[in-house]
mmCIF file of C-alpha atoms in Angstrom:
data_model
loop_
_atom_site.group_PDB
_atom_site.id
_atom_site.type_symbol
_atom_site.label_atom_id
_atom_site.label_comp_id
_atom_site.label_asym_id
_atom_site.label_seq_id
_atom_site.Cartn_x
_atom_site.Cartn_y
_atom_site.Cartn_z
ATOM 1 C CA MET A 1 0.000 0.000 0.000
ATOM 2 C CA ARG A 2 2.748 2.415 0.936
ATOM 3 C CA ASN A 3 4.714 2.010 -2.300
ATOM 4 C CA GLU A 4 1.566 2.360 -4.397
ATOM 5 C CA LEU A 5 0.717 5.566 -2.590
ATOM 6 C CA ILE A 6 4.221 6.969 -3.017
ATOM 7 C CA ASN A 7 4.074 6.235 -6.760
ATOM 8 C CA VAL A 8 0.858 8.252 -7.087
ATOM 9 C CA LEU A 9 2.265 11.135 -5.060
ATOM 10 C CA HIS A 10 5.476 11.132 -7.068
ATOM 11 C CA THR A 11 3.515 11.248 -10.333
ATOM 12 C CA TYR A 12 1.616 14.309 -9.107
ATOM 13 C CA LYS A 13 4.365 15.921 -7.044
ATOM 14 C CA ASN A 14 3.603 19.303 -8.619
ATOM 15 C CA ALA A 15 0.295 19.289 -6.750
ATOM 16 C CA PHE A 16 2.158 19.780 -3.472
ATOM 17 C CA ALA A 17 3.721 22.906 -2.037
ATOM 18 C CA SER A 18 7.506 23.076 -2.247
ATOM 19 C CA ASP A 19 10.200 25.587 -1.367
ATOM 20 C CA ASN A 20 10.388 26.650 -5.016
ATOM 21 C CA GLU A 21 6.619 27.091 -5.359
ATOM 22 C CA PRO A 22 5.000 27.258 -1.929
ATOM 23 C CA LEU A 23 1.678 28.815 -2.844
ATOM 24 C CA GLY A 24 0.601 28.632 -6.462
ATOM 25 C CA ALA A 25 -2.200 30.756 -7.940
ATOM 26 C CA VAL A 26 -5.445 29.161 -9.061
ATOM 27 C CA LYS A 27 -6.221 30.041 -12.656
ATOM 28 C CA GLY A 28 -9.541 31.445 -13.832
ATOM 29 C CA HIS A 29 -11.101 32.238 -10.452
ATOM 30 C CA GLU A 30 -10.197 35.860 -9.754
ATOM 31 C CA VAL A 31 -12.105 37.413 -6.857
ATOM 32 C CA ASP A 32 -14.252 40.526 -7.247
ATOM 33 C CA ILE A 33 -15.186 42.434 -4.087
ATOM 34 C CA THR A 34 -18.569 44.067 -4.739
ATOM 35 C CA ARG A 35 -19.330 47.196 -2.735
ATOM 36 C CA ASN A 36 -22.821 48.323 -1.794
ATOM 37 C CA ILE A 37 -21.824 52.010 -1.760
ATOM 38 C CA ASP A 38 -20.221 54.389 -4.240
ATOM 39 C CA ARG A 39 -17.364 56.826 -3.796
ATOM 40 C CA PRO A 40 -16.672 58.984 -1.914
ATOM 41 C CA TYR A 41 -16.422 56.361 0.787
ATOM 42 C CA PRO A 42 -17.311 57.141 4.409
ATOM 43 C CA PRO A 43 -14.416 58.004 6.748
ATOM 44 C CA VAL A 44 -14.870 54.730 8.646
ATOM 45 C CA LEU A 45 -13.289 52.911 5.687
ATOM 46 C CA ARG A 46 -10.066 54.895 6.014
ATOM 47 C CA ARG A 47 -8.808 53.868 9.400
ATOM 48 C CA PRO A 48 -5.452 54.446 11.119
ATOM 49 C CA ALA A 49 -3.086 51.723 12.247
ATOM 50 C CA TYR A 50 -3.721 50.223 15.649
ATOM 51 C CA PRO A 51 -1.104 50.778 18.371
ATOM 52 C CA ALA A 52 0.997 47.703 19.065
ATOM 53 C CA SER A 53 3.631 46.552 21.527
ATOM 54 C CA PRO A 54 7.258 46.151 20.395
ATOM 55 C CA ARG A 55 6.777 42.371 20.349
ATOM 56 C CA ALA A 56 3.628 42.664 18.237
ATOM 57 C CA ARG A 57 5.359 45.055 15.837
ATOM 58 C CA GLU A 58 8.236 42.653 15.378
ATOM 59 C CA ALA A 59 5.835 39.786 14.700
ATOM 60 C CA LEU A 60 3.831 41.908 12.250
ATOM 61 C CA GLU A 61 6.953 42.827 10.299
ATOM 62 C CA LYS A 62 7.838 39.143 9.938
ATOM 63 C CA HIS A 63 4.342 38.278 8.707
ATOM 64 C CA ILE A 64 4.419 41.101 6.171
ATOM 65 C CA GLN A 65 7.800 40.080 4.781
ATOM 66 C CA GLU A 66 6.635 36.486 4.449
ATOM 67 C CA LEU A 67 3.480 37.547 2.584
ATOM 68 C CA ILE A 68 5.490 39.804 0.272
ATOM 69 C CA GLN A 69 7.825 36.922 -0.563
ATOM 70 C CA LEU A 70 4.801 34.703 -1.277
ATOM 71 C CA GLY A 71 3.320 37.314 -3.615
ATOM 72 C CA VAL A 72 0.320 37.892 -1.353
ATOM 73 C CA LEU A 73 1.138 41.522 -0.458
ATOM 74 C CA ARG A 74 2.857 44.482 -2.063
ATOM 75 C CA LYS A 75 3.814 47.793 -0.515
ATOM 76 C CA VAL A 76 1.766 50.772 -1.688
ATOM 77 C CA GLY A 77 3.904 53.575 -3.103
ATOM 78 C CA HIS A 78 4.037 57.041 -1.531
ATOM 79 C CA ASN A 79 2.486 58.629 -4.629
ATOM 80 C CA GLU A 80 -0.429 56.203 -4.900
ATOM 81 C CA GLU A 81 -3.899 57.351 -3.891
ATOM 82 C CA PHE A 82 -5.876 55.322 -1.411
ATOM 83 C CA ASP A 83 -9.241 55.797 0.267
ATOM 84 C CA VAL A 84 -9.701 52.446 2.040
ATOM 85 C CA THR A 85 -7.302 51.244 4.746
ATOM 86 C CA THR A 86 -7.863 48.383 7.172
ATOM 87 C CA PRO A 87 -5.905 48.154 10.442
ATOM 88 C CA ILE A 88 -4.154 44.957 11.453
ATOM 89 C CA ILE A 89 -4.456 42.948 14.653
ATOM 90 C CA ILE A 90 -1.638 40.708 15.896
ATOM 91 C CA ALA A 91 -2.635 37.873 18.214
ATOM 92 C CA LEU A 92 0.248 36.566 20.327
ATOM 93 C CA HIS A 93 0.227 33.162 22.002
ATOM 94 C CA ASN A 94 3.397 31.789 23.574
ATOM 95 C CA ASP A 95 6.028 31.899 20.811
ATOM 96 C CA LYS A 96 3.494 32.067 17.971
ATOM 97 C CA SER A 97 1.566 34.922 16.402
ATOM 98 C CA ARG A 98 -1.263 35.408 13.946
ATOM 99 C CA MET A 99 -1.970 38.390 11.744
ATOM 100 C CA ALA A 100 -5.522 39.402 10.850
ATOM 101 C CA GLY A 101 -7.134 42.443 9.328
ATOM 102 C CA ASP A 102 -9.948 44.129 11.244
ATOM 103 C CA CYS A 103 -12.248 44.059 8.228
ATOM 104 C CA ARG A 104 -15.480 44.883 10.052
ATOM 105 C CA ALA A 105 -15.916 48.288 8.419
ATOM 106 C CA LEU A 106 -15.147 46.988 4.922
ATOM 107 C CA ASN A 107 -17.427 43.991 5.439
ATOM 108 C CA THR A 108 -20.296 46.310 6.374
ATOM 109 C CA TYR A 109 -20.112 47.905 2.933
ATOM 110 C CA THR A 110 -19.568 44.675 0.975
ATOM 111 C CA ALA A 111 -22.510 43.167 -0.891
ATOM 112 C CA PRO A 112 -23.245 39.645 0.428
ATOM 113 C CA ASP A 113 -22.475 36.551 -1.633
ATOM 114 C CA ARG A 114 -24.848 33.798 -0.506
ATOM 115 C CA TYR A 115 -23.213 30.904 -2.317
ATOM 116 C CA PRO A 116 -24.045 27.872 -0.139
ATOM 117 C CA ILE A 117 -21.483 26.210 2.109
ATOM 118 C CA PRO A 118 -22.047 22.438 2.606
ATOM 119 C CA ARG A 119 -23.650 21.254 5.834
ATOM 120 C CA ILE A 120 -21.069 19.237 7.727
ATOM 121 C CA GLN A 121 -23.591 16.866 9.283
ATOM 122 C CA GLU A 122 -24.888 15.791 5.869
ATOM 123 C CA THR A 123 -21.442 14.475 4.911
ATOM 124 C CA MET A 124 -20.877 12.359 8.008
ATOM 125 C CA THR A 125 -22.894 9.339 6.852
ATOM 126 C CA GLN A 126 -21.016 9.280 3.571
ATOM 127 C CA LEU A 127 -17.674 9.352 5.380
ATOM 128 C CA SER A 128 -18.556 6.759 8.014
ATOM 129 C CA ARG A 129 -19.549 4.184 5.369
ATOM 130 C CA SER A 130 -16.224 4.425 3.543
ATOM 131 C CA LYS A 131 -13.432 1.902 3.960
ATOM 132 C CA TYR A 132 -10.644 4.304 2.990
ATOM 133 C CA ILE A 133 -10.603 8.018 3.740
ATOM 134 C CA THR A 134 -8.060 10.614 2.644
ATOM 135 C CA SER A 135 -8.066 14.234 3.767
ATOM 136 C CA MET A 136 -6.044 17.029 2.189
ATOM 137 C CA ASP A 137 -5.731 20.731 2.878
ATOM 138 C CA ALA A 138 -4.882 23.475 0.404
ATOM 139 C CA LEU A 139 -1.947 25.437 1.822
ATOM 140 C CA LYS A 140 -3.019 28.952 2.887
ATOM 141 C CA GLY A 141 -6.298 28.274 1.103
ATOM 142 C CA PHE A 142 -7.766 31.738 0.596
ATOM 143 C CA HIS A 143 -4.415 33.142 -0.563
ATOM 144 C CA ARG A 144 -4.696 30.970 -3.682
ATOM 145 C CA ASN A 145 -7.394 33.247 -5.096
ATOM 146 C CA VAL A 146 -5.987 36.149 -7.102
ATOM 147 C CA LEU A 147 -7.870 39.437 -6.691
ATOM 148 C CA MET A 148 -9.221 41.456 -9.599
ATOM 149 C CA PRO A 149 -7.400 44.804 -10.002
ATOM 150 C CA LYS A 150 -10.288 46.953 -8.744
ATOM 151 C CA SER A 151 -10.691 44.755 -5.673
ATOM 152 C CA LYS A 152 -7.034 45.067 -4.686
ATOM 153 C CA LYS A 153 -7.525 48.769 -3.971
ATOM 154 C CA LEU A 154 -10.213 47.919 -1.419
ATOM 155 C CA LEU A 155 -7.956 45.498 0.415
ATOM 156 C CA ARG A 156 -5.185 47.730 1.653
ATOM 157 C CA ILE A 157 -3.926 47.326 5.188
ATOM 158 C CA ILE A 158 -2.279 50.017 7.283
ATOM 159 C CA THR A 159 0.529 49.266 9.726
ATOM 160 C CA HIS A 160 3.244 51.078 11.648
ATOM 161 C CA CYS A 161 5.590 50.394 8.728
ATOM 162 C CA GLY A 162 3.370 51.554 5.881
ATOM 163 C CA ILE A 163 0.401 50.626 3.715
ATOM 164 C CA TYR A 164 0.249 47.314 1.876
ATOM 165 C CA GLU A 165 -2.112 45.957 -0.751
ATOM 166 C CA TYR A 166 -3.374 42.391 -0.923
ATOM 167 C CA LEU A 167 -2.822 40.697 -4.281
ATOM 168 C CA ARG A 168 -4.571 37.515 -3.106
ATOM 169 C CA MET A 169 -7.782 37.044 -1.152
ATOM 170 C CA PRO A 170 -7.097 37.534 2.569
ATOM 171 C CA PHE A 171 -8.672 35.854 5.555
ATOM 172 C CA GLY A 172 -11.352 37.795 7.389
ATOM 173 C CA ILE A 173 -13.168 39.451 4.517
ATOM 174 C CA LYS A 174 -16.869 38.970 3.956
ATOM 175 C CA ASN A 175 -17.700 36.324 1.342
ATOM 176 C CA ALA A 176 -14.241 34.706 1.402
ATOM 177 C CA PRO A 177 -15.695 31.255 2.243
ATOM 178 C CA SER A 178 -18.307 31.628 -0.504
ATOM 179 C CA HIS A 179 -15.701 32.670 -3.077
ATOM 180 C CA TYR A 180 -13.509 29.710 -2.186
ATOM 181 C CA GLN A 181 -16.331 27.149 -2.062
ATOM 182 C CA ARG A 182 -17.578 28.259 -5.494
ATOM 183 C CA MET A 183 -14.077 27.919 -6.914
ATOM 184 C CA MET A 184 -13.623 24.411 -5.522
ATOM 185 C CA ASN A 185 -17.057 23.264 -6.682
ATOM 186 C CA THR A 186 -16.287 24.587 -10.161
ATOM 187 C CA ILE A 187 -12.969 22.727 -10.314
ATOM 188 C CA PHE A 188 -14.401 19.366 -9.186
ATOM 189 C CA PRO A 189 -18.010 19.191 -10.495
ATOM 190 C CA THR A 190 -17.870 15.594 -11.746
ATOM 191 C CA GLU A 191 -16.143 14.226 -8.676
ATOM 192 C CA LEU A 192 -18.634 15.945 -6.382
ATOM 193 C CA SER A 193 -21.621 14.686 -8.367
ATOM 194 C CA GLU A 194 -20.293 11.109 -8.185
ATOM 195 C CA GLY A 195 -20.501 11.351 -4.405
ATOM 196 C CA TRP A 196 -17.010 10.231 -3.353
ATOM 197 C CA LEU A 197 -15.455 13.680 -2.987
ATOM 198 C CA ILE A 198 -16.366 16.072 -0.203
ATOM 199 C CA ILE A 199 -15.161 19.663 -0.196
ATOM 200 C CA TYR A 200 -15.755 21.976 2.720
ATOM 201 C CA ILE A 201 -14.048 25.241 1.792
ATOM 202 C CA ASP A 202 -10.336 24.252 1.822
ATOM 203 C CA ASP A 203 -10.794 20.715 3.199
ATOM 204 C CA ILE A 204 -10.676 18.013 0.505
ATOM 205 C CA ILE A 205 -11.885 14.530 1.496
ATOM 206 C CA ILE A 206 -11.807 11.407 -0.692
ATOM 207 C CA CYS A 207 -13.862 8.305 0.212
ATOM 208 C CA SER A 208 -13.587 4.796 -1.276
ATOM 209 C CA ASP A 209 -14.430 1.154 -0.569
ATOM 210 C CA SER A 210 -11.270 -0.350 -2.106
ATOM 211 C CA TRP A 211 -7.608 0.645 -2.088
ATOM 212 C CA SER A 212 -7.183 0.475 -5.864
ATOM 213 C CA LEU A 213 -10.224 2.690 -6.369
ATOM 214 C CA HIS A 214 -8.965 5.043 -3.688
ATOM 215 C CA LEU A 215 -5.634 5.494 -5.460
ATOM 216 C CA GLU A 216 -7.450 6.096 -8.744
ATOM 217 C CA ARG A 217 -9.606 8.776 -7.162
ATOM 218 C CA LEU A 218 -6.641 10.359 -5.417
ATOM 219 C CA ALA A 219 -4.872 10.570 -8.786
ATOM 220 C CA ARG A 220 -7.936 12.222 -10.370
ATOM 221 C CA VAL A 221 -8.056 14.879 -7.682
ATOM 222 C CA LEU A 222 -4.315 15.566 -7.763
ATOM 223 C CA ASP A 223 -4.408 15.800 -11.556
ATOM 224 C CA LYS A 224 -6.994 18.578 -11.361
ATOM 225 C CA VAL A 225 -5.128 20.285 -8.528
ATOM 226 C CA THR A 226 -2.040 20.372 -10.745
ATOM 227 C CA GLY A 227 -4.025 21.613 -13.736
ATOM 228 C CA VAL A 228 -5.310 24.724 -11.958
ATOM 229 C CA ASN A 229 -1.989 25.419 -10.175
ATOM 230 C CA MET A 230 -3.302 24.799 -6.672
ATOM 231 C CA LYS A 231 -0.864 23.608 -4.010
ATOM 232 C CA ILE A 232 -1.646 21.044 -1.317
ATOM 233 C CA SER A 233 0.109 21.036 2.055
ATOM 234 C CA LEU A 234 1.618 17.553 2.345
ATOM 235 C CA LYS A 235 2.088 18.025 6.077
ATOM 236 C CA LYS A 236 -1.683 18.344 6.481
ATOM 237 C CA CYS A 237 -2.553 15.257 4.418
ATOM 238 C CA ASN A 238 -3.837 11.950 5.800
ATOM 239 C CA PHE A 239 -3.883 9.145 3.222
ATOM 240 C CA GLY A 240 -6.091 6.055 3.421
ATOM 241 C CA PHE A 241 -6.958 6.153 7.108
ATOM 242 C CA GLU A 242 -9.550 3.994 8.810
ATOM 243 C CA GLU A 243 -10.087 6.758 11.339
ATOM 244 C CA LEU A 244 -9.227 10.420 11.132
ATOM 245 C CA LYS A 245 -10.421 13.815 12.196
ATOM 246 C CA ALA A 246 -12.348 15.318 9.297
ATOM 247 C CA LEU A 247 -14.440 18.476 9.416
ATOM 248 C CA GLY A 248 -13.965 18.680 13.150
ATOM 249 C CA VAL A 249 -15.159 15.167 14.035
ATOM 250 C CA ILE A 250 -13.521 11.744 14.283
ATOM 251 C CA VAL A 251 -14.707 9.487 11.454
ATOM 252 C CA SER A 252 -14.093 5.719 11.404
ATOM 253 C CA GLY A 253 -13.841 3.468 8.370
ATOM 254 C CA LEU A 254 -12.674 -0.141 8.121
ATOM 255 C CA SER A 255 -9.168 0.010 6.741
ATOM 256 C CA LEU A 256 -5.655 0.043 8.155
ATOM 257 C CA GLY A 257 -4.610 3.677 8.029
ATOM 258 C CA ILE A 258 -1.231 4.965 6.895
ATOM 259 C CA ASP A 259 0.266 6.929 9.743
ATOM 260 C CA ARG A 260 1.140 10.407 8.508
ATOM 261 C CA ASN A 261 3.650 11.142 11.239
ATOM 262 C CA LYS A 262 5.716 8.031 10.491
ATOM 263 C CA MET A 263 5.581 8.517 6.740
ATOM 264 C CA GLU A 264 5.931 12.277 6.364
ATOM 265 C CA ALA A 265 9.721 12.360 6.126
ATOM 266 C CA GLU A 266 9.782 9.453 3.686
ATOM 267 C CA LEU A 267 7.061 10.933 1.484
ATOM 268 C CA LEU A 268 8.717 14.327 1.360
ATOM 269 C CA LYS A 269 11.969 12.692 0.347
ATOM 270 C CA SER A 270 10.412 10.267 -2.123
ATOM 271 C CA ILE A 271 8.107 12.465 -4.161
ATOM 272 C CA PHE A 272 10.502 15.382 -4.589
ATOM 273 C CA GLN A 273 13.515 13.414 -5.751
ATOM 274 C CA ASN A 274 14.091 11.853 -9.133
ATOM 275 C CA LYS A 275 13.593 8.137 -9.275
ATOM 276 C CA LYS A 276 16.725 6.225 -10.085
#
């Protein structure tokens, strides 16, 4: 089972994030932020940066540099006009930090997108009846959606070190889950209609009753992932488990699972090196 799995992953190694291409950019699904007001915008949309502690500032600077390197952010030039700025919040916990935009004002003036998100409970029966279950996670899911030019100007963040513009869809904006769910449903319409693929925003779950069929379905999904230039986080994948945590619950099947923790190093080595 292990060698068969590694062969499939090696064939579709471009579906996984790597140091050379950590993020990818999904083709053909640019995001348009629709406002429900016209210019001139109210002052509440042009907000100042929040005060932050020295530790929070240092963490914020690291996050910004990482996002610039990934092509998610760019710095806004001194001569560029701007009339929407969103302040940033840094959440600190032990040695870790998270960066999030306080998008409440922008979200208030964003037209709602009511594209349906799947009901988790309705997928549980389908999962529990499967013998083999694989779960995958798109790395930095929302950042895979490129923004349309006019939407980029609405998604500018203000910090102690300047103003930056999002080039990809950020977390925290209204309609982000709907945008992403629509994109995923559009990429995998046949697989979803056949009933063995479950997609809940950036969670991808494959269900099968036989190992050979499971590998075939895994290959189909990875082939489409490669075709649209999406990148999967290998570290967040669980292949062929009998029991795993999916969509926030523990689901049991019948098979012998492949332990991700024991295999991760071997998989990373195997699929990114040339076969001899």
